[in-house]
Coordinates of C-alpha atoms in Angstrom, one line a residue:
M1 CA -0.8 -42.8 48.9
R2 CA -2.0 -39.4 49.9
A3 CA 1.4 -37.8 49.2
L4 CA 1.4 -39.3 45.7
V5 CA -2.1 -37.8 45.0
I6 CA -0.9 -34.4 46.0
A7 CA 2.4 -34.5 44.2
V8 CA 0.9 -35.2 40.8
P9 CA -1.2 -32.0 40.6
L10 CA 1.7 -29.9 41.9
T11 CA 3.9 -31.2 39.2
L12 CA 1.4 -30.3 36.6
L13 CA 0.8 -26.9 38.0
L14 CA 4.5 -26.1 38.1
A15 CA 4.8 -27.1 34.4
V16 CA 2.1 -24.7 33.2
P17 CA 4.0 -21.4 33.7
T18 CA 7.0 -22.7 31.7
A19 CA 4.8 -23.6 28.8
A20 CA 2.9 -20.4 29.0
A21 CA 6.1 -18.3 29.2
T22 CA 7.5 -19.7 26.0
G23 CA 4.3 -20.3 24.1
M24 CA 6.1 -23.1 22.2
D25 CA 4.7 -26.5 21.7
K26 CA 6.7 -29.8 21.5
T27 CA 7.2 -29.6 17.8
D28 CA 8.5 -26.0 17.8
T29 CA 10.9 -26.8 20.7
A30 CA 12.2 -30.0 19.0
T31 CA 12.7 -28.2 15.7
L32 CA 14.9 -25.5 17.3
K33 CA 16.9 -28.1 19.3
D34 CA 17.4 -30.6 16.5
S35 CA 18.5 -27.8 14.1
V36 CA 21.5 -27.2 16.4
T37 CA 22.3 -30.9 16.1
V38 CA 22.3 -30.8 12.3
L39 CA 24.6 -27.8 12.2
N40 CA 27.0 -29.3 14.7
A41 CA 27.1 -32.5 12.6
L42 CA 28.2 -30.3 9.6
A43 CA 31.0 -28.8 11.7
N44 CA 32.2 -32.3 12.7
A45 CA 32.3 -33.6 9.2
P46 CA 34.4 -31.1 7.2
D47 CA 35.4 -33.7 4.5
K48 CA 31.9 -35.0 4.0
G49 CA 29.7 -32.0 4.8
I50 CA 28.7 -28.8 3.1
P51 CA 31.7 -26.8 1.9
Q52 CA 32.4 -24.0 4.4
E53 CA 32.9 -21.4 1.6
L54 CA 29.3 -21.8 0.6
F55 CA 28.2 -20.9 4.2
A56 CA 30.2 -17.7 3.8
K57 CA 28.5 -16.8 0.5
A58 CA 25.0 -17.7 1.5
E59 CA 22.4 -15.1 2.1
C60 CA 20.1 -17.3 4.2
I61 CA 20.1 -20.8 5.7
L62 CA 17.2 -23.1 6.2
I63 CA 17.4 -26.2 8.4
F64 CA 14.7 -28.9 8.4
P65 CA 15.5 -31.7 10.8
S66 CA 13.7 -35.0 10.7
V67 CA 11.6 -34.5 7.6
T68 CA 9.4 -37.5 7.3
K69 CA 8.8 -39.2 4.0
A70 CA 6.0 -41.7 3.9
A71 CA 4.8 -43.5 0.8
F72 CA 2.4 -46.2 -0.3
I73 CA 1.5 -45.6 -4.0
V74 CA 0.9 -41.9 -3.2
G75 CA 3.9 -40.5 -1.3
G76 CA 4.6 -37.3 0.5
K77 CA 7.1 -35.5 2.8
G78 CA 6.7 -33.0 5.5
G79 CA 8.6 -31.3 8.3
H80 CA 9.3 -28.2 10.3
G81 CA 12.4 -26.1 10.2
V82 CA 14.1 -22.8 11.0
A83 CA 15.5 -20.0 8.7
S84 CA 17.9 -17.1 9.3
C85 CA 19.2 -14.5 6.9
R86 CA 22.1 -12.1 6.9
Q87 CA 21.3 -8.6 8.0
P88 CA 22.9 -5.4 6.5
D89 CA 25.7 -5.6 9.1
G90 CA 26.5 -9.1 8.0
Q91 CA 25.3 -10.9 11.1
M92 CA 22.7 -13.6 10.9
G93 CA 19.3 -12.2 12.0
P94 CA 16.6 -13.7 14.2
P95 CA 15.1 -17.1 13.3
A96 CA 11.8 -17.7 11.5
M97 CA 10.0 -21.0 11.7
Y98 CA 9.2 -22.6 8.3
T99 CA 7.6 -25.8 7.0
I100 CA 8.4 -28.0 4.0
G101 CA 6.0 -30.4 2.3
G102 CA 5.4 -32.1 -1.0
A103 CA 3.8 -35.1 -2.7
S104 CA 4.7 -37.7 -5.3
I105 CA 2.9 -40.5 -7.1
G106 CA 4.4 -43.8 -7.9
F107 CA 4.8 -47.4 -6.9
Q108 CA 6.6 -46.9 -3.6
A109 CA 6.3 -48.0 0.0
G110 CA 8.1 -47.2 3.2
V111 CA 8.7 -44.5 5.7
D112 CA 12.0 -42.7 6.4
Q113 CA 13.4 -39.5 7.9
S114 CA 16.1 -37.2 6.7
D115 CA 17.5 -33.8 7.7
F116 CA 17.5 -31.2 5.0
V117 CA 19.7 -28.0 4.7
M118 CA 19.2 -25.3 2.2
L119 CA 21.3 -22.3 1.4
V120 CA 19.8 -19.3 -0.3
M121 CA 22.7 -18.0 -2.5
N122 CA 21.4 -14.7 -4.0
E123 CA 18.8 -12.0 -3.8
T124 CA 16.5 -13.8 -6.3
G125 CA 16.4 -16.8 -4.0
M126 CA 15.7 -14.5 -1.0
K127 CA 12.7 -12.9 -2.8
H128 CA 11.1 -16.4 -3.0
L129 CA 11.9 -17.1 0.6
L130 CA 10.1 -13.9 1.7
Q131 CA 6.9 -14.8 -0.1
D132 CA 3.9 -16.5 1.6
K133 CA 5.1 -19.7 0.0
F134 CA 7.2 -21.0 -2.9
T135 CA 7.7 -24.2 -4.8
I136 CA 11.2 -25.4 -5.3
G137 CA 11.9 -26.1 -9.0
A138 CA 8.8 -24.2 -10.2
E139 CA 9.3 -20.7 -8.7
A140 CA 12.7 -21.0 -7.1
A141 CA 15.6 -22.7 -9.1
A142 CA 17.4 -25.2 -6.9
T143 CA 20.0 -27.8 -7.3
A144 CA 21.8 -30.4 -5.3
G145 CA 24.7 -28.9 -3.5
P146 CA 28.3 -30.2 -3.6
V147 CA 29.8 -32.1 -0.6
G148 CA 33.4 -31.9 0.6
R149 CA 36.0 -29.6 2.2
T150 CA 35.7 -27.0 -0.6
A151 CA 33.3 -26.1 -3.4
Q152 CA 36.0 -26.0 -6.1
A153 CA 34.6 -29.1 -7.7
A154 CA 31.1 -27.6 -7.9
T155 CA 29.5 -27.3 -11.3
D156 CA 28.7 -24.0 -12.9
A157 CA 25.0 -24.7 -12.4
Q158 CA 25.6 -25.3 -8.6
M159 CA 27.5 -22.0 -8.2
H160 CA 24.8 -20.0 -9.9
A161 CA 21.8 -21.6 -8.3
Q162 CA 19.3 -19.6 -6.3
L163 CA 19.1 -22.5 -3.8
L164 CA 21.5 -25.3 -2.9
S165 CA 20.1 -28.2 -1.0
W166 CA 21.5 -31.2 0.9
S167 CA 20.0 -34.1 2.9
R168 CA 21.5 -36.1 5.8
T169 CA 20.4 -39.7 6.3
Q170 CA 22.2 -41.9 8.9
G171 CA 24.8 -39.3 9.5
L172 CA 25.9 -38.8 5.8
F173 CA 25.4 -35.6 3.8
A174 CA 24.6 -35.6 0.1
G175 CA 23.4 -33.1 -2.4
V176 CA 19.7 -33.6 -3.1
A177 CA 17.2 -32.1 -5.5
L178 CA 14.0 -31.0 -3.7
D179 CA 11.9 -30.1 -6.8
G180 CA 8.2 -30.0 -6.0
S181 CA 8.7 -29.2 -2.3
V182 CA 6.6 -26.3 -1.0
V183 CA 8.3 -24.1 1.6
R184 CA 6.3 -21.6 3.6
P185 CA 6.5 -19.7 6.9
D186 CA 5.0 -21.5 9.8
K187 CA 2.6 -18.7 11.0
D188 CA 1.5 -20.5 14.2
A189 CA 5.1 -21.4 15.2
N190 CA 6.3 -17.9 14.6
K191 CA 3.4 -16.5 16.7
H192 CA 4.3 -19.0 19.5
L193 CA 8.0 -18.0 19.3
Y194 CA 7.6 -14.2 19.3
G195 CA 4.3 -13.9 21.2
E196 CA 2.7 -11.9 18.4
K197 CA 1.6 -12.3 14.9
T198 CA 4.4 -11.7 12.4
S199 CA 5.5 -12.8 8.9
G200 CA 8.5 -14.6 7.7
A201 CA 9.6 -11.5 5.8
E202 CA 9.2 -9.2 8.9
I203 CA 11.4 -11.6 10.9
L204 CA 14.1 -12.2 8.3
M205 CA 14.7 -8.9 6.6
D206 CA 16.4 -6.1 8.5
S207 CA 14.5 -7.2 11.5
K208 CA 14.1 -5.2 14.6
L209 CA 12.9 -8.3 16.5
S210 CA 15.2 -9.6 19.2
V211 CA 16.0 -13.3 19.4
P212 CA 13.6 -15.0 21.9
A213 CA 15.1 -16.9 24.8
A214 CA 13.7 -20.2 23.4
A215 CA 15.7 -19.7 20.2
K216 CA 18.9 -18.4 21.6
P217 CA 20.8 -21.7 21.5
T218 CA 19.8 -22.2 17.9
M219 CA 20.9 -18.7 16.9
D220 CA 24.1 -19.0 18.8
S221 CA 24.9 -22.1 16.7
I222 CA 23.9 -20.5 13.4
R223 CA 25.9 -17.4 14.1
Q224 CA 28.9 -19.4 15.2
H225 CA 29.1 -21.6 12.1
M226 CA 28.1 -19.0 9.5
G227 CA 30.4 -16.4 11.2
A228 CA 33.3 -18.9 11.2
A229 CA 32.9 -19.5 7.5
V230 CA 33.0 -15.7 6.8
A231 CA 36.1 -15.3 9.0
K232 CA 37.9 -18.1 7.3
E233 CA 37.2 -16.8 3.8
A234 CA 38.4 -13.4 4.8
Q235 CA 41.7 -14.9 6.1
E236 CA 42.2 -16.8 2.8
D237 CA 41.5 -13.7 0.8
A238 CA 44.0 -11.8 2.9
K239 CA 46.7 -14.5 2.2
E240 CA 46.1 -14.3 -1.5
K241 CA 46.6 -10.6 -1.6
K242 CA 50.0 -10.8 0.1

């Protein structure tokens, strides 16, 4: 009995330095980890996922795993995610933590969870992302993205959208409109991650910040998948020129 009493406090004390070293809470840690799962799912579903050529063309990517939608007459959704943007050298820059939320009114009931992925396709979309917050559909034009091996079947509206968005529910990806959703940097999570107060814009644009150890697996995955898309597009362009 005495050994048990001593062991419990020692376990708690040993856990403190780890938490203090990262500054991350459970939500932050889960968001980074689950974002990797979502990206890997895309890579494993080439015929039913986001077209790879859109990854190559995108300026930024936002991944929101496990966004909860709950409704009973008045509905709402909310979740945490991570964003990364291309730097001047073409490499994906350090991650910034973001939140997404929204509300709707209607005769509805139920609770569900979905993963959301958004690609920022041009500079106008990036300007919205770098603000303190923006509302999809009101300030930033967005449309449901195409699904499949290539984006050749995409409509003109999709190919010229500022934002393309998808959802994944029960392993299946589908284009989805997220009008009314508010996206903003998660100031607390970014402070936890970098150990200092910083803004989404400071992290995402031509950033001098290094990738924190806690976010390295996430960034490795983002850079791997986004880089592979760019490399594949370059190979296809080279073949066409021959």
